[in-house]
Coordinates of C-alpha atoms in Angstrom, one line a residue:
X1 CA 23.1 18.0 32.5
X2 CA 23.4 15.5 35.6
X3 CA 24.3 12.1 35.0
X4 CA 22.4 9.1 35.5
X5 CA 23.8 7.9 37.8
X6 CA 23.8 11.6 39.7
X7 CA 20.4 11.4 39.7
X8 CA 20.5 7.9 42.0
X9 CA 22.7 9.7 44.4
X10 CA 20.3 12.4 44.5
X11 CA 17.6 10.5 45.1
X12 CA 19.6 8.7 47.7
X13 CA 19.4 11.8 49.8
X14 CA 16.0 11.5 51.1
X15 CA 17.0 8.0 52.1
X16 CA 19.7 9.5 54.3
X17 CA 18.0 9.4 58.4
X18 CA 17.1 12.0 60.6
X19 CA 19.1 12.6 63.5
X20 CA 20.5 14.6 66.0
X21 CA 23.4 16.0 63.4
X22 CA 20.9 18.2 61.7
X23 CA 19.9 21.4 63.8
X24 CA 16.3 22.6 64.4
X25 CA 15.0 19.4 63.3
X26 CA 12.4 18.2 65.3
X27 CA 13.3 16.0 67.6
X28 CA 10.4 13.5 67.2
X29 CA 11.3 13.0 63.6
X30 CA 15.0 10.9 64.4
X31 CA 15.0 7.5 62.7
X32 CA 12.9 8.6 59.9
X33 CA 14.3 9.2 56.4
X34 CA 14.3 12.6 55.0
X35 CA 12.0 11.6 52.3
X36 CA 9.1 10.6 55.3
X37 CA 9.8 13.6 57.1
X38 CA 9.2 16.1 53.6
X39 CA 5.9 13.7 53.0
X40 CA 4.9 14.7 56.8
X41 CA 4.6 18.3 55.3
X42 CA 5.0 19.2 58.9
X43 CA 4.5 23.8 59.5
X44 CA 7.9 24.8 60.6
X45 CA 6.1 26.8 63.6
X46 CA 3.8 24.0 65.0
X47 CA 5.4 20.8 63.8
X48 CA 7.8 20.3 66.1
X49 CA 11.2 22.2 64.9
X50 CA 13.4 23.6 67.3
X51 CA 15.1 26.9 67.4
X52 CA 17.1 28.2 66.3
X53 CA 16.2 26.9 62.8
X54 CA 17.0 28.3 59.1
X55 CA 14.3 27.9 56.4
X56 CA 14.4 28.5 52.5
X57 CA 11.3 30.2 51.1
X58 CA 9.9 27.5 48.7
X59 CA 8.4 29.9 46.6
X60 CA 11.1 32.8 46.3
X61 CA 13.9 29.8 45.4
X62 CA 11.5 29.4 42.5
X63 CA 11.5 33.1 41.6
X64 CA 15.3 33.5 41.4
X65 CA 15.9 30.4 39.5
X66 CA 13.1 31.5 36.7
X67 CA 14.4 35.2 36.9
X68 CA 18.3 34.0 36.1
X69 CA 17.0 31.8 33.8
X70 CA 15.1 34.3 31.9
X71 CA 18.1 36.7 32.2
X72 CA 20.7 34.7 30.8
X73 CA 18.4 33.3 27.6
X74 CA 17.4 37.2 26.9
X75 CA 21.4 38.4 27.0
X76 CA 22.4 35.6 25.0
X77 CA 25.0 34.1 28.4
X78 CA 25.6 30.7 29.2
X79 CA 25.4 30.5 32.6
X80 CA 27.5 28.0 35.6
X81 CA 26.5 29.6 38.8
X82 CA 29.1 29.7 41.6
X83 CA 28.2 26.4 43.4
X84 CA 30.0 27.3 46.6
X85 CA 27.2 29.8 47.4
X86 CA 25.2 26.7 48.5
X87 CA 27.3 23.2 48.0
X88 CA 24.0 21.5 47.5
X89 CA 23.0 19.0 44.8
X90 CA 19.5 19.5 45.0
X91 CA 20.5 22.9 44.3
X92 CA 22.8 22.1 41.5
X93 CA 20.0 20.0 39.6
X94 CA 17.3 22.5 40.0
X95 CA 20.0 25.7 38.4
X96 CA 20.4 23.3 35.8
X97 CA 17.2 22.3 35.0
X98 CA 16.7 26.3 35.3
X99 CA 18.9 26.2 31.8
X100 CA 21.9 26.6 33.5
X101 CA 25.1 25.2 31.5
X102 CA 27.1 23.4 34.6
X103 CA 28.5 24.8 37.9
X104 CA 31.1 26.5 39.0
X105 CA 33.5 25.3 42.1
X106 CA 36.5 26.1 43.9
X107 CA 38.5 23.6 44.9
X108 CA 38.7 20.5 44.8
X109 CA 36.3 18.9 47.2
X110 CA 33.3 21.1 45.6
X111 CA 34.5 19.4 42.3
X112 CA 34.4 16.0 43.9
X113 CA 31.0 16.4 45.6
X114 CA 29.3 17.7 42.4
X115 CA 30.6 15.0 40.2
X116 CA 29.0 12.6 42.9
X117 CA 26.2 13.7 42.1
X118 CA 26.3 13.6 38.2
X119 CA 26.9 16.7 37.3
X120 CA 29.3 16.9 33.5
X121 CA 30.1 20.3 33.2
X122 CA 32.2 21.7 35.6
X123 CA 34.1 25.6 35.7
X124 CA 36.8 25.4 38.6
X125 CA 37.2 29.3 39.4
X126 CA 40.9 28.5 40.7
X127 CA 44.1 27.4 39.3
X128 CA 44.5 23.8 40.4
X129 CA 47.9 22.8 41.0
X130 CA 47.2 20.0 43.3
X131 CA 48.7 17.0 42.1
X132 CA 46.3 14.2 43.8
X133 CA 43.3 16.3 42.8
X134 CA 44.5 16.9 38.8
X135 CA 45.0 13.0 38.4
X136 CA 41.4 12.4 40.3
X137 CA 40.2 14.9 37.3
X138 CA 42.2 13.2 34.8
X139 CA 40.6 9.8 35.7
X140 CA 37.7 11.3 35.8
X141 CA 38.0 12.9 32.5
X142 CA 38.7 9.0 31.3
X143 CA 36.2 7.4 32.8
X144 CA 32.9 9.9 31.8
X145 CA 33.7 10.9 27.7
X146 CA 30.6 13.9 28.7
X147 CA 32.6 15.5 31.7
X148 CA 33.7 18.9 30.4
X149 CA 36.1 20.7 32.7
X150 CA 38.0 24.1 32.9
X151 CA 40.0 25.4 34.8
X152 CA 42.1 29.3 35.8
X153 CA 45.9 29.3 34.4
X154 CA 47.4 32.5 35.9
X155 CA 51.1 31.6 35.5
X156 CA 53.9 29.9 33.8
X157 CA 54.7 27.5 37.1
X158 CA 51.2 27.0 37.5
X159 CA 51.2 25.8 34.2
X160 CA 54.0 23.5 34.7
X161 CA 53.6 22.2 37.9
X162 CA 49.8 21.3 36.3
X163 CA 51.7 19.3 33.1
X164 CA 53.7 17.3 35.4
X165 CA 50.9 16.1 37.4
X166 CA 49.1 15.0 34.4
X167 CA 51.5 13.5 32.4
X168 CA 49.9 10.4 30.7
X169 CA 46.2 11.6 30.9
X170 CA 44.3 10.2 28.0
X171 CA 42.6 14.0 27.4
X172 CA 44.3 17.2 27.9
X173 CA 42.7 19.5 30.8
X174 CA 40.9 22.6 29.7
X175 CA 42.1 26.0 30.9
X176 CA 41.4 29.7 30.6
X177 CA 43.8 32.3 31.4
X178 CA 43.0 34.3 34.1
X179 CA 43.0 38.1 33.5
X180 CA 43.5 39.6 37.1
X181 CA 41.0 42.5 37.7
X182 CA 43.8 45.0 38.4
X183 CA 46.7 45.7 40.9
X184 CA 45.8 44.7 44.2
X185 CA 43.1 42.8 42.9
X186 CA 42.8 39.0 44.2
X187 CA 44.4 36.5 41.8
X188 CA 45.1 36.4 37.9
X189 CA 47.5 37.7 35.9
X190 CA 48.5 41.3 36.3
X191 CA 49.5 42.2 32.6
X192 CA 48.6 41.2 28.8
X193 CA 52.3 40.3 28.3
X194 CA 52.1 37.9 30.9
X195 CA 49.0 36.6 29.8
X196 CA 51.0 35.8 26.3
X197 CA 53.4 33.9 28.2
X198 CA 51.1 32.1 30.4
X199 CA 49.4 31.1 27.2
X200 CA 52.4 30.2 25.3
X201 CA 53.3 28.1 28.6
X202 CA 50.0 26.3 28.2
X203 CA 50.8 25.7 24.4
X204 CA 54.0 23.8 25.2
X205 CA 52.4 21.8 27.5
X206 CA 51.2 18.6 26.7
X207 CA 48.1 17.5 28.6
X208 CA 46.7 21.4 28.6
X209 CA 44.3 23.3 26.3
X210 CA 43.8 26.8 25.7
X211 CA 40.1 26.7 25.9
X212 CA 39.7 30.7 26.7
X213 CA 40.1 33.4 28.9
X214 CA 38.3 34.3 32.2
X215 CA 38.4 36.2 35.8
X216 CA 36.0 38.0 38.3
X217 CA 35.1 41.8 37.8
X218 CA 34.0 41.9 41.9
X219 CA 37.6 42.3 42.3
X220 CA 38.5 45.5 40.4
X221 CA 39.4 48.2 42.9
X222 CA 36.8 50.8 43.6
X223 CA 34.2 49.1 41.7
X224 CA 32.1 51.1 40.1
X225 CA 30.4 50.7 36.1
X226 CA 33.0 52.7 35.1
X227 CA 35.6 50.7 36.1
X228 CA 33.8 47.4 36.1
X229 CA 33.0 47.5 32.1
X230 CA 36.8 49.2 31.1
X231 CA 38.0 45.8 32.7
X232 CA 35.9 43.2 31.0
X233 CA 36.8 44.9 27.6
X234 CA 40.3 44.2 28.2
X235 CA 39.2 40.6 29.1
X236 CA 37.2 40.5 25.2
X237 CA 40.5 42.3 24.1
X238 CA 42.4 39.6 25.4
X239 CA 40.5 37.1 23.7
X240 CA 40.4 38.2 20.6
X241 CA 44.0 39.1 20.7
X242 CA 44.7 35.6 21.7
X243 CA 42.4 34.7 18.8
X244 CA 44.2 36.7 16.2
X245 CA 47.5 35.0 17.3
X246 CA 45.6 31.7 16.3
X247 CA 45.5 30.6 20.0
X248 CA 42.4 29.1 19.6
X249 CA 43.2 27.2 16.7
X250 CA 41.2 23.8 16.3
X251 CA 38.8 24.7 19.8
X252 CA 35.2 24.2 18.5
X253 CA 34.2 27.2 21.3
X254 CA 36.1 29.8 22.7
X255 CA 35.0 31.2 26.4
X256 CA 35.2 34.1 27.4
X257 CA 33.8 34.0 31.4
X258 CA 33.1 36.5 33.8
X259 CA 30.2 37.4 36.5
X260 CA 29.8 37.2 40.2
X261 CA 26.8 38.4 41.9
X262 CA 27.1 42.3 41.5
X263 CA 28.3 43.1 38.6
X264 CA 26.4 40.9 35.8
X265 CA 24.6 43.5 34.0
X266 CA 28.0 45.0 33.1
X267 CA 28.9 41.4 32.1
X268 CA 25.9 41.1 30.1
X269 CA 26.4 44.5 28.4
X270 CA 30.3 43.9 27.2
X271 CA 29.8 40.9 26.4
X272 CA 27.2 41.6 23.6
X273 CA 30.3 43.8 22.3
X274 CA 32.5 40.8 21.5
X275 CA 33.7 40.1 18.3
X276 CA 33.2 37.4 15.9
X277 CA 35.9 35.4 16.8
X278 CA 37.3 32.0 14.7
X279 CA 35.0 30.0 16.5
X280 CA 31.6 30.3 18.3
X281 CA 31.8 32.2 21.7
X282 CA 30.2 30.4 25.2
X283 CA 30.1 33.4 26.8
X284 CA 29.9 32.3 30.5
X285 CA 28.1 34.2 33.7
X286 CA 29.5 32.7 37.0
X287 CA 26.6 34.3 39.2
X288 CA 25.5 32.2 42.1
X289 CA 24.8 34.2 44.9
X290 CA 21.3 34.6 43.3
X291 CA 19.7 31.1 43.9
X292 CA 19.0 32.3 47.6
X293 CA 19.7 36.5 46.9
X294 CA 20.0 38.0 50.7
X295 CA 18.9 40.5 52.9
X296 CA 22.2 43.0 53.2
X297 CA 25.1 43.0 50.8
X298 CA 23.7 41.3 47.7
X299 CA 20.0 42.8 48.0
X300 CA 22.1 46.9 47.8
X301 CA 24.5 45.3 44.8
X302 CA 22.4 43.3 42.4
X303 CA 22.4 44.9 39.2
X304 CA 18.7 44.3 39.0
X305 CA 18.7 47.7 41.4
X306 CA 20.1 49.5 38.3
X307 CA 18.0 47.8 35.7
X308 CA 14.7 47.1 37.2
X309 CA 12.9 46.8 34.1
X310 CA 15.1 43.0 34.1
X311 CA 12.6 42.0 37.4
X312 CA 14.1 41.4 40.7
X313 CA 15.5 38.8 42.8
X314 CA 14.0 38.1 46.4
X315 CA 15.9 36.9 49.7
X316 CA 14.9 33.3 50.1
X317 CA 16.3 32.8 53.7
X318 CA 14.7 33.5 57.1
X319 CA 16.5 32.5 60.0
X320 CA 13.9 32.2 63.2
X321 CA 15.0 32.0 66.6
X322 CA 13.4 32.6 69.9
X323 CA 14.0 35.0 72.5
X324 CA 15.3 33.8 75.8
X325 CA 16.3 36.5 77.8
X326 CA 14.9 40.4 78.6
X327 CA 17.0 41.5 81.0
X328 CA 16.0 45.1 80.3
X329 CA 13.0 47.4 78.4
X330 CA 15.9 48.0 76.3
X331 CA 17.6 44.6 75.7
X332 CA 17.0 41.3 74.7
X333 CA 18.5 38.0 73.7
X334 CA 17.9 35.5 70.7
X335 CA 19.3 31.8 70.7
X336 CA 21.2 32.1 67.7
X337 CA 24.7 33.2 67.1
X338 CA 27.6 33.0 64.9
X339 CA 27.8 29.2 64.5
X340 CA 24.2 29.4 63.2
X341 CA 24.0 33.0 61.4
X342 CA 25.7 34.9 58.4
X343 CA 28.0 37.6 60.2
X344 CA 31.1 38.2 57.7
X345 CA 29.3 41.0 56.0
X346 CA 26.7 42.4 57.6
X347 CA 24.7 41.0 61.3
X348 CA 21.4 40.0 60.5
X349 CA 18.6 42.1 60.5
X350 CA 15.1 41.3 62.2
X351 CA 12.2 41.7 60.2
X352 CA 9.5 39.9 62.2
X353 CA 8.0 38.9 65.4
X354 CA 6.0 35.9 65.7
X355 CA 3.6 35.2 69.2
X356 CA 0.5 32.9 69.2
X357 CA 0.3 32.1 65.5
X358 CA 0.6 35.6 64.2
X359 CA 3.0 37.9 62.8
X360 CA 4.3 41.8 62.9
X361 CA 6.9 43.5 62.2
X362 CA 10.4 43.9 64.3
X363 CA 9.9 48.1 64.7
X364 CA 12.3 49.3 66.7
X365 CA 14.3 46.2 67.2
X366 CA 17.9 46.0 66.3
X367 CA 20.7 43.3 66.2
X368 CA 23.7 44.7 67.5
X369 CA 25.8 41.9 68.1
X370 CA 26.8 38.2 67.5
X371 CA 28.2 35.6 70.6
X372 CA 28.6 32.0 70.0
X373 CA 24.7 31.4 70.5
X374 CA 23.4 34.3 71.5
X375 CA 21.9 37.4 69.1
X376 CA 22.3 40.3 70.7
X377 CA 19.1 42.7 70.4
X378 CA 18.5 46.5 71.2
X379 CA 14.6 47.3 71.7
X380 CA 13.2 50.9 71.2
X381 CA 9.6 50.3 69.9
X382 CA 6.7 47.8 69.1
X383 CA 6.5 44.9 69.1
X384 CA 6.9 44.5 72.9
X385 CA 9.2 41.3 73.0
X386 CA 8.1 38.7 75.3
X387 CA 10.5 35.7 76.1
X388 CA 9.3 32.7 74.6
X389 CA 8.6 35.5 71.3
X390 CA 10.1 33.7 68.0
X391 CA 12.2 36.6 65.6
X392 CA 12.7 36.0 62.1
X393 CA 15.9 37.5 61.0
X394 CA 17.2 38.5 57.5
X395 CA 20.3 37.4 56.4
X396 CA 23.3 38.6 54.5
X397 CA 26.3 37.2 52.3
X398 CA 24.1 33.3 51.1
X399 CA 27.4 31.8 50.9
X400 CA 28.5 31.8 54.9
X401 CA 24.7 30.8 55.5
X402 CA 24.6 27.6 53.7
X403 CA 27.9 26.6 55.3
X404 CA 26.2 26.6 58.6
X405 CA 23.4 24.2 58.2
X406 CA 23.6 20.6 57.0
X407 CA 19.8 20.1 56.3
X408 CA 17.8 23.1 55.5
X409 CA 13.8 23.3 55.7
X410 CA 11.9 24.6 52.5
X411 CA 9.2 26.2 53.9
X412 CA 6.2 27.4 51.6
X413 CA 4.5 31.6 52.7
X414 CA 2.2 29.5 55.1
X415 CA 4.9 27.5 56.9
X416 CA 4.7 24.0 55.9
X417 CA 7.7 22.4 55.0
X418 CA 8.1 20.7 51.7
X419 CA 11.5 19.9 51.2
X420 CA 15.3 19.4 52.8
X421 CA 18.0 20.8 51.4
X422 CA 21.3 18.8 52.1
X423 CA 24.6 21.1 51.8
X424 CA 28.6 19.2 51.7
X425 CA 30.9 22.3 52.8

């Protein structure tokens, strides 16, 4: 659901100008809005854009958004996919109108940027102890009767130091225990003991509410289904231990949350196990790297690799730039680097060459490295790269992609650009 008045600010965005702060652009297009420049429907390889510039396929966003949307109605999940994948409204509205529930954040300034845009359900995958943001949240809470928020709770201080913040707020702030995916794992608590106290903390306080419990299976050590599906039935156990205790007492829903981008068919299959509980069950997938999918970590891990009879999810990004130096048979260089390509997980790959208007594939050719600006390539086969040659390059891990570009081409199969996606890291 996005607000009225999100849906103004949303709108506002192809009002916003054209200018040299948004790369690959084309340079002809300053001064115009962003809403002119999409009506151009200019190609991304002859209208002007400069490289090195990052496109979004329009018609393999499309894909993903159906196919998670599909998925989540046929396993009976709710579904708030990790906004900090992409941090872009446009993005948020169309997961939404894909049947998502709301979106999930982490930290505070994701929270802030989706409610200026309207959206009313929000899943804060953290526990938020910051004072100045919990009373923004509390006001906010005030002020909109439809905002529904939760947040982690993984310990008794936590618990406290949120209580104090928001003493006087006219609506108690929802939380969810976070059950830790095992020693060593990231954050959460580490036993079910401590999860009671955490819990009883929570009940003492008085501008909390139990709402349910939570965490993130990506982080249980040596991940595998095995593992994976023993630790999200201790998470149902918890919950319907906390149940039993008459935790829950008076919620109208419980949730029960899990899901990153790897792991969801093992979320899907546990949670059809849980049990009827004293109240109805939103049982909530957190998966977001999915909107865009990628070429390299998520594209080996998606569980649709081990179910394929679900369908499965394309990479949506193509990064193009242009080679500029071949100093040897063996070697050449690309004009894009780390400040404009995905590098924290895997270097990009390069999938095709581009010369005169048509297209092959990158045999033989090989990123091996990552400067500032520079991609280094090693050459062994066809194509023969020329300079001036423009390379498309697969990307991995979506999240550090969107990060890097401001204003993102949507580029249909034949190159013309239909939309801009704006992005607030």
């Amino acid at each position: 659901m996005v607000s009225g008045t999100g849906l103004d600010a949303l709108a506002r965005l192809s009002e916003e100008r054209v200018d040299h702060r948004f790369k690959g652009l084309p340079p002809d297009a300053d001064g115009l809005t962003v809403g002119e420049l999409a009506a151009q429907r200019r190609n991304l390889f002859t209208g002007g854009f400069t490289t090195p510039v990052l496109a979004l396929s329009a018609e393999r966003l499309e894909h993903n958004l159906r196919l998670m949307e599909t998925y989540a109605a046929r396993h009976g999940l709710a579904f708030a996919p990790h906004g900090k994948t992409s941090m872009a409204p446009q993005l948020f509205r169309r997961q939404i109108e894909h049947g998502a529930w709301g979106i999930t954040l982490a930290v505070p300034h994701q929270v802030r940027v989706a409610r200026a845009f309207g959206v009313r359900r929000v899943f804060l995958a953290n526990e938020l102890v910051d004072a100045a943001a919990l009373r923004w949240i509390a006001a906010e809470q005030d002020a909109d009767p439809e905002f529904r928020f939760l947040c982690y709770v993984d310990s008794v201080r936590g618990v406290e130091l949120m209580d104090a913040a928001l003493d006087g707020a006219a609506r108690p702030v929802d939380v969810v225990v976070e059950l830790a995916a095992g020693e060593g794992a990231r954050t959460g608590v580490r036993t079910e003991a401590e999860c009671a106290a955490v819990a009883d903390a929570v009940a003492g306080a008085r501008a909390l509410r139990l709402a349910g419990v939570a965490g993130y299976e990506g982080e249980v050590p040596d991940a595998d289904p095995e593992r994976v599906r023993a630790w999200l039935r201790r998470l149902v156990s918890l919950a319907a231990d906390f149940d039993k205790a008459g935790r829950f007492a008076g919620l109208d829903e419980i949730v029960v949350s899990a899901g990153g981008s790897a792991w969801f068919d093992a979320v899907a299959d546990v949670f059809a196990e849980i049990p009827g509980l004293s109240a109805p069950v939103l049982k909530l997938l957190r998966s977001g790297a999915y909107v865009s999918h990628d070429d390299g970590h998520y594209r080996r891990l998606t569980p649709f690799n081990r179910v394929p009879e679900e369908g499965a999810l394309e990479p949506a990004f193509r990064l193009w730039a242009q080679v500029v130096s071949r100093p040897s048979p063996e070697q050449a260089f690309l004009n894009a680097g780390k400040r404009d390509a995905a590098h924290d997980l895997d270097l990009p790959s390069a999938q095709v060459v581009r010369r005169d208007g048509t297209e092959q594939p990158a045999a033989g050719i090989t990123v091996t490295g990552l400067s500032d600006q520079h991609a280094w390539l090693r050459t062994t086969g066809e194509p023969g790269l020329e300079v001036g040659d423009w390379v498309g390059l697969g990307l991995s891990h979506p999240c550090t992609s969107f990060d890097k570009w401001q204003l993102i081409p949507v580029a249909e199969a034949d190159g013309t650009v239909v939309d801009y996606i704006r992005t607030f890291f």
